[in-house]
């Protein structure tokens, strides 16, 4: 291996270590970041859409998925699941992203994760999941 190749590998490794990792996680009241997520959702749209009871518990029929960049909360998608006349339905309740993370592809990854989660819950009908071009 020549010196240039060695420097390139070291440079790529250093850059990978510096770049915060994107994680997409389902969140509920047991998650360590629960309080921070509630504050984020309230600030970035949808705080009133969350079905949180007086004890601070998220409804079992609601799914909250959050994107983290490192330890920072970047975006959220929330949807409710309910039985319909012929199938189980998922209805998008809220979504939002912090402006500093907008336009980096996080929106589409989070949207895709929400659809995958709804499908894993056997939801055959998705309502409100057709979002604008930034999110899909």
mmCIF file with all atom_site columns, C-alpha atoms in Angstrom:
data_model
loop_
_atom_site.group_PDB
_atom_site.id
_atom_site.type_symbol
_atom_site.label_atom_id
_atom_site.label_alt_id
_atom_site.label_comp_id
_atom_site.label_asym_id
_atom_site.label_entity_id
_atom_site.label_seq_id
_atom_site.pdbx_PDB_ins_code
_atom_site.Cartn_x
_atom_site.Cartn_y
_atom_site.Cartn_z
_atom_site.occupancy
_atom_site.B_iso_or_equiv
_atom_site.pdbx_formal_charge
_atom_site.auth_seq_id
_atom_site.auth_comp_id
_atom_site.auth_asym_id
_atom_site.auth_atom_id
_atom_site.pdbx_PDB_model_num
ATOM 1   C CA . UNK A 1 1   ? 0.000   0.000  0.000  1.00 0.00 ? 1   UNK A CA 1
ATOM 2   C CA . UNK A 1 2   ? 1.395   3.389  -0.898 1.00 0.00 ? 2   UNK A CA 1
ATOM 3   C CA . UNK A 1 3   ? 1.375   6.400  1.419  1.00 0.00 ? 3   UNK A CA 1
ATOM 4   C CA . UNK A 1 4   ? -1.431  8.156  -0.494 1.00 0.00 ? 4   UNK A CA 1
ATOM 5   C CA . UNK A 1 5   ? -3.765  5.162  -0.160 1.00 0.00 ? 5   UNK A CA 1
ATOM 6   C CA . UNK A 1 6   ? -2.959  4.890  3.544  1.00 0.00 ? 6   UNK A CA 1
ATOM 7   C CA . UNK A 1 7   ? -3.730  8.607  4.072  1.00 0.00 ? 7   UNK A CA 1
ATOM 8   C CA . UNK A 1 8   ? -6.990  8.250  2.119  1.00 0.00 ? 8   UNK A CA 1
ATOM 9   C CA . UNK A 1 9   ? -8.132  5.354  4.326  1.00 0.00 ? 9   UNK A CA 1
ATOM 10  C CA . UNK A 1 10  ? -7.237  7.275  7.493  1.00 0.00 ? 10  UNK A CA 1
ATOM 11  C CA . UNK A 1 11  ? -9.056  10.355 6.198  1.00 0.00 ? 11  UNK A CA 1
ATOM 12  C CA . UNK A 1 12  ? -12.208 8.388  5.341  1.00 0.00 ? 12  UNK A CA 1
ATOM 13  C CA . UNK A 1 13  ? -12.138 6.662  8.734  1.00 0.00 ? 13  UNK A CA 1
ATOM 14  C CA . UNK A 1 14  ? -11.739 9.986  10.551 1.00 0.00 ? 14  UNK A CA 1
ATOM 15  C CA . UNK A 1 15  ? -14.616 11.523 8.578  1.00 0.00 ? 15  UNK A CA 1
ATOM 16  C CA . UNK A 1 16  ? -16.840 8.562  9.386  1.00 0.00 ? 16  UNK A CA 1
ATOM 17  C CA . UNK A 1 17  ? -16.086 8.959  13.080 1.00 0.00 ? 17  UNK A CA 1
ATOM 18  C CA . UNK A 1 18  ? -16.914 12.679 13.005 1.00 0.00 ? 18  UNK A CA 1
ATOM 19  C CA . UNK A 1 19  ? -20.217 12.385 11.147 1.00 0.00 ? 19  UNK A CA 1
ATOM 20  C CA . UNK A 1 20  ? -23.093 11.737 13.565 1.00 0.00 ? 20  UNK A CA 1
ATOM 21  C CA . UNK A 1 21  ? -25.037 8.605  12.765 1.00 0.00 ? 21  UNK A CA 1
ATOM 22  C CA . UNK A 1 22  ? -28.705 8.708  11.755 1.00 0.00 ? 22  UNK A CA 1
ATOM 23  C CA . UNK A 1 23  ? -30.907 6.414  13.824 1.00 0.00 ? 23  UNK A CA 1
ATOM 24  C CA . UNK A 1 24  ? -34.632 5.937  13.404 1.00 0.00 ? 24  UNK A CA 1
ATOM 25  C CA . UNK A 1 25  ? -36.398 4.515  16.447 1.00 0.00 ? 25  UNK A CA 1
ATOM 26  C CA . UNK A 1 26  ? -39.931 3.928  17.678 1.00 0.00 ? 26  UNK A CA 1
ATOM 27  C CA . UNK A 1 27  ? -40.434 5.955  20.837 1.00 0.00 ? 27  UNK A CA 1
ATOM 28  C CA . UNK A 1 28  ? -42.793 5.659  23.778 1.00 0.00 ? 28  UNK A CA 1
ATOM 29  C CA . UNK A 1 29  ? -42.881 6.832  27.372 1.00 0.00 ? 29  UNK A CA 1
ATOM 30  C CA . UNK A 1 30  ? -40.242 4.265  28.389 1.00 0.00 ? 30  UNK A CA 1
ATOM 31  C CA . UNK A 1 31  ? -37.585 5.648  26.048 1.00 0.00 ? 31  UNK A CA 1
ATOM 32  C CA . UNK A 1 32  ? -34.745 7.573  27.693 1.00 0.00 ? 32  UNK A CA 1
ATOM 33  C CA . UNK A 1 33  ? -35.370 10.551 25.364 1.00 0.00 ? 33  UNK A CA 1
ATOM 34  C CA . UNK A 1 34  ? -39.164 10.649 25.969 1.00 0.00 ? 34  UNK A CA 1
ATOM 35  C CA . UNK A 1 35  ? -39.301 14.111 27.587 1.00 0.00 ? 35  UNK A CA 1
ATOM 36  C CA . UNK A 1 36  ? -36.992 15.608 24.960 1.00 0.00 ? 36  UNK A CA 1
ATOM 37  C CA . UNK A 1 37  ? -39.090 14.039 22.198 1.00 0.00 ? 37  UNK A CA 1
ATOM 38  C CA . UNK A 1 38  ? -42.299 15.509 23.647 1.00 0.00 ? 38  UNK A CA 1
ATOM 39  C CA . UNK A 1 39  ? -40.692 18.958 23.668 1.00 0.00 ? 39  UNK A CA 1
ATOM 40  C CA . UNK A 1 40  ? -39.457 18.480 20.101 1.00 0.00 ? 40  UNK A CA 1
ATOM 41  C CA . UNK A 1 41  ? -42.857 17.359 18.803 1.00 0.00 ? 41  UNK A CA 1
ATOM 42  C CA . UNK A 1 42  ? -44.553 20.313 20.498 1.00 0.00 ? 42  UNK A CA 1
ATOM 43  C CA . UNK A 1 43  ? -42.057 22.721 18.917 1.00 0.00 ? 43  UNK A CA 1
ATOM 44  C CA . UNK A 1 44  ? -42.003 21.189 15.429 1.00 0.00 ? 44  UNK A CA 1
ATOM 45  C CA . UNK A 1 45  ? -45.668 20.453 14.906 1.00 0.00 ? 45  UNK A CA 1
ATOM 46  C CA . UNK A 1 46  ? -48.029 17.933 16.348 1.00 0.00 ? 46  UNK A CA 1
ATOM 47  C CA . UNK A 1 47  ? -47.751 18.253 20.108 1.00 0.00 ? 47  UNK A CA 1
ATOM 48  C CA . UNK A 1 48  ? -51.527 18.389 20.429 1.00 0.00 ? 48  UNK A CA 1
ATOM 49  C CA . UNK A 1 49  ? -51.873 15.355 18.141 1.00 0.00 ? 49  UNK A CA 1
ATOM 50  C CA . UNK A 1 50  ? -50.043 13.036 20.525 1.00 0.00 ? 50  UNK A CA 1
ATOM 51  C CA . UNK A 1 51  ? -52.399 10.892 22.592 1.00 0.00 ? 51  UNK A CA 1
ATOM 52  C CA . UNK A 1 52  ? -50.608 11.072 25.929 1.00 0.00 ? 52  UNK A CA 1
ATOM 53  C CA . UNK A 1 53  ? -52.646 10.435 29.048 1.00 0.00 ? 53  UNK A CA 1
ATOM 54  C CA . UNK A 1 54  ? -52.380 12.296 32.356 1.00 0.00 ? 54  UNK A CA 1
ATOM 55  C CA . UNK A 1 55  ? -49.737 9.832  33.575 1.00 0.00 ? 55  UNK A CA 1
ATOM 56  C CA . UNK A 1 56  ? -47.546 10.580 30.544 1.00 0.00 ? 56  UNK A CA 1
ATOM 57  C CA . UNK A 1 57  ? -48.207 7.313  28.690 1.00 0.00 ? 57  UNK A CA 1
ATOM 58  C CA . UNK A 1 58  ? -48.502 7.231  24.900 1.00 0.00 ? 58  UNK A CA 1
ATOM 59  C CA . UNK A 1 59  ? -51.658 5.506  23.670 1.00 0.00 ? 59  UNK A CA 1
ATOM 60  C CA . UNK A 1 60  ? -51.116 1.892  22.604 1.00 0.00 ? 60  UNK A CA 1
ATOM 61  C CA . UNK A 1 61  ? -52.879 2.775  19.342 1.00 0.00 ? 61  UNK A CA 1
ATOM 62  C CA . UNK A 1 62  ? -50.391 5.475  18.434 1.00 0.00 ? 62  UNK A CA 1
ATOM 63  C CA . UNK A 1 63  ? -46.938 4.983  16.943 1.00 0.00 ? 63  UNK A CA 1
ATOM 64  C CA . UNK A 1 64  ? -44.259 7.647  17.280 1.00 0.00 ? 64  UNK A CA 1
ATOM 65  C CA . UNK A 1 65  ? -41.100 7.222  15.219 1.00 0.00 ? 65  UNK A CA 1
ATOM 66  C CA . UNK A 1 66  ? -38.185 9.589  15.698 1.00 0.00 ? 66  UNK A CA 1
ATOM 67  C CA . UNK A 1 67  ? -35.013 10.252 13.718 1.00 0.00 ? 67  UNK A CA 1
ATOM 68  C CA . UNK A 1 68  ? -31.903 11.040 15.749 1.00 0.00 ? 68  UNK A CA 1
ATOM 69  C CA . UNK A 1 69  ? -28.660 12.462 14.383 1.00 0.00 ? 69  UNK A CA 1
ATOM 70  C CA . UNK A 1 70  ? -26.184 11.517 17.035 1.00 0.00 ? 70  UNK A CA 1
ATOM 71  C CA . UNK A 1 71  ? -28.043 12.439 20.220 1.00 0.00 ? 71  UNK A CA 1
ATOM 72  C CA . UNK A 1 72  ? -29.994 15.290 18.594 1.00 0.00 ? 72  UNK A CA 1
ATOM 73  C CA . UNK A 1 73  ? -33.631 14.805 17.676 1.00 0.00 ? 73  UNK A CA 1
ATOM 74  C CA . UNK A 1 74  ? -33.983 15.588 13.982 1.00 0.00 ? 74  UNK A CA 1
ATOM 75  C CA . UNK A 1 75  ? -37.551 14.654 12.999 1.00 0.00 ? 75  UNK A CA 1
ATOM 76  C CA . UNK A 1 76  ? -40.660 12.714 13.921 1.00 0.00 ? 76  UNK A CA 1
ATOM 77  C CA . UNK A 1 77  ? -43.627 10.946 12.363 1.00 0.00 ? 77  UNK A CA 1
ATOM 78  C CA . UNK A 1 78  ? -46.659 9.909  14.376 1.00 0.00 ? 78  UNK A CA 1
ATOM 79  C CA . UNK A 1 79  ? -49.625 7.813  13.286 1.00 0.00 ? 79  UNK A CA 1
ATOM 80  C CA . UNK A 1 80  ? -52.627 6.111  14.859 1.00 0.00 ? 80  UNK A CA 1
ATOM 81  C CA . UNK A 1 81  ? -53.786 2.578  14.213 1.00 0.00 ? 81  UNK A CA 1
ATOM 82  C CA . UNK A 1 82  ? -57.461 1.651  14.348 1.00 0.00 ? 82  UNK A CA 1
ATOM 83  C CA . UNK A 1 83  ? -59.783 -1.039 13.065 1.00 0.00 ? 83  UNK A CA 1
ATOM 84  C CA . UNK A 1 84  ? -61.727 0.072  10.005 1.00 0.00 ? 84  UNK A CA 1
ATOM 85  C CA . UNK A 1 85  ? -64.820 -1.414 8.445  1.00 0.00 ? 85  UNK A CA 1
ATOM 86  C CA . UNK A 1 86  ? -62.847 -3.894 6.349  1.00 0.00 ? 86  UNK A CA 1
ATOM 87  C CA . UNK A 1 87  ? -59.231 -3.633 7.528  1.00 0.00 ? 87  UNK A CA 1
ATOM 88  C CA . UNK A 1 88  ? -56.818 -2.088 10.002 1.00 0.00 ? 88  UNK A CA 1
ATOM 89  C CA . UNK A 1 89  ? -56.095 1.543  9.145  1.00 0.00 ? 89  UNK A CA 1
ATOM 90  C CA . UNK A 1 90  ? -53.110 3.753  9.908  1.00 0.00 ? 90  UNK A CA 1
ATOM 91  C CA . UNK A 1 91  ? -53.759 7.498  9.917  1.00 0.00 ? 91  UNK A CA 1
ATOM 92  C CA . UNK A 1 92  ? -50.895 9.978  9.937  1.00 0.00 ? 92  UNK A CA 1
ATOM 93  C CA . UNK A 1 93  ? -51.316 12.322 12.905 1.00 0.00 ? 93  UNK A CA 1
ATOM 94  C CA . UNK A 1 94  ? -48.253 14.541 12.691 1.00 0.00 ? 94  UNK A CA 1
ATOM 95  C CA . UNK A 1 95  ? -44.774 14.949 11.292 1.00 0.00 ? 95  UNK A CA 1
ATOM 96  C CA . UNK A 1 96  ? -42.045 17.532 11.639 1.00 0.00 ? 96  UNK A CA 1
ATOM 97  C CA . UNK A 1 97  ? -38.364 18.167 11.194 1.00 0.00 ? 97  UNK A CA 1
ATOM 98  C CA . UNK A 1 98  ? -35.937 20.610 12.780 1.00 0.00 ? 98  UNK A CA 1
ATOM 99  C CA . UNK A 1 99  ? -34.977 23.210 10.151 1.00 0.00 ? 99  UNK A CA 1
ATOM 100 C CA . UNK A 1 100 ? -31.251 22.485 10.458 1.00 0.00 ? 100 UNK A CA 1
ATOM 101 C CA . UNK A 1 101 ? -31.860 18.869 9.384  1.00 0.00 ? 101 UNK A CA 1
ATOM 102 C CA . UNK A 1 102 ? -34.298 19.603 6.565  1.00 0.00 ? 102 UNK A CA 1
ATOM 103 C CA . UNK A 1 103 ? -33.368 18.595 3.040  1.00 0.00 ? 103 UNK A CA 1
ATOM 104 C CA . UNK A 1 104 ? -30.762 15.987 4.016  1.00 0.00 ? 104 UNK A CA 1
ATOM 105 C CA . UNK A 1 105 ? -32.840 12.954 3.107  1.00 0.00 ? 105 UNK A CA 1
ATOM 106 C CA . UNK A 1 106 ? -33.943 12.292 6.679  1.00 0.00 ? 106 UNK A CA 1
ATOM 107 C CA . UNK A 1 107 ? -37.554 13.038 5.766  1.00 0.00 ? 107 UNK A CA 1
ATOM 108 C CA . UNK A 1 108 ? -37.805 10.298 3.161  1.00 0.00 ? 108 UNK A CA 1
ATOM 109 C CA . UNK A 1 109 ? -36.057 7.734  5.368  1.00 0.00 ? 109 UNK A CA 1
ATOM 110 C CA . UNK A 1 110 ? -38.373 8.495  8.278  1.00 0.00 ? 110 UNK A CA 1
ATOM 111 C CA . UNK A 1 111 ? -41.433 8.396  6.008  1.00 0.00 ? 111 UNK A CA 1
ATOM 112 C CA . UNK A 1 112 ? -40.328 5.012  4.662  1.00 0.00 ? 112 UNK A CA 1
ATOM 113 C CA . UNK A 1 113 ? -39.766 3.719  8.225  1.00 0.00 ? 113 UNK A CA 1
ATOM 114 C CA . UNK A 1 114 ? -43.287 4.819  9.202  1.00 0.00 ? 114 UNK A CA 1
ATOM 115 C CA . UNK A 1 115 ? -44.819 3.006  6.233  1.00 0.00 ? 115 UNK A CA 1
ATOM 116 C CA . UNK A 1 116 ? -42.804 -0.124 7.018  1.00 0.00 ? 116 UNK A CA 1
ATOM 117 C CA . UNK A 1 117 ? -43.943 0.012  10.642 1.00 0.00 ? 117 UNK A CA 1
ATOM 118 C CA . UNK A 1 118 ? -47.596 0.416  9.615  1.00 0.00 ? 118 UNK A CA 1
ATOM 119 C CA . UNK A 1 119 ? -47.266 -2.541 7.257  1.00 0.00 ? 119 UNK A CA 1
ATOM 120 C CA . UNK A 1 120 ? -45.644 -4.648 9.989  1.00 0.00 ? 120 UNK A CA 1
ATOM 121 C CA . UNK A 1 121 ? -48.719 -3.913 12.126 1.00 0.00 ? 121 UNK A CA 1
ATOM 122 C CA . UNK A 1 122 ? -50.804 -5.304 9.248  1.00 0.00 ? 122 UNK A CA 1
ATOM 123 C CA . UNK A 1 123 ? -52.371 -1.972 8.332  1.00 0.00 ? 123 UNK A CA 1
ATOM 124 C CA . UNK A 1 124 ? -53.883 -2.352 4.885  1.00 0.00 ? 124 UNK A CA 1
ATOM 125 C CA . UNK A 1 125 ? -55.039 1.244  4.519  1.00 0.00 ? 125 UNK A CA 1
ATOM 126 C CA . UNK A 1 126 ? -52.770 4.270  5.011  1.00 0.00 ? 126 UNK A CA 1
ATOM 127 C CA . UNK A 1 127 ? -54.482 7.646  5.417  1.00 0.00 ? 127 UNK A CA 1
ATOM 128 C CA . UNK A 1 128 ? -52.567 10.887 5.086  1.00 0.00 ? 128 UNK A CA 1
ATOM 129 C CA . UNK A 1 129 ? -49.223 9.253  4.345  1.00 0.00 ? 129 UNK A CA 1
ATOM 130 C CA . UNK A 1 130 ? -48.884 11.017 0.992  1.00 0.00 ? 130 UNK A CA 1
ATOM 131 C CA . UNK A 1 131 ? -46.704 13.892 2.090  1.00 0.00 ? 131 UNK A CA 1
ATOM 132 C CA . UNK A 1 132 ? -45.118 16.682 0.064  1.00 0.00 ? 132 UNK A CA 1
ATOM 133 C CA . UNK A 1 133 ? -42.036 16.104 -2.063 1.00 0.00 ? 133 UNK A CA 1
ATOM 134 C CA . UNK A 1 134 ? -39.621 16.956 0.759  1.00 0.00 ? 134 UNK A CA 1
ATOM 135 C CA . UNK A 1 135 ? -40.891 14.003 2.741  1.00 0.00 ? 135 UNK A CA 1
ATOM 136 C CA . UNK A 1 136 ? -41.200 11.377 0.021  1.00 0.00 ? 136 UNK A CA 1
#
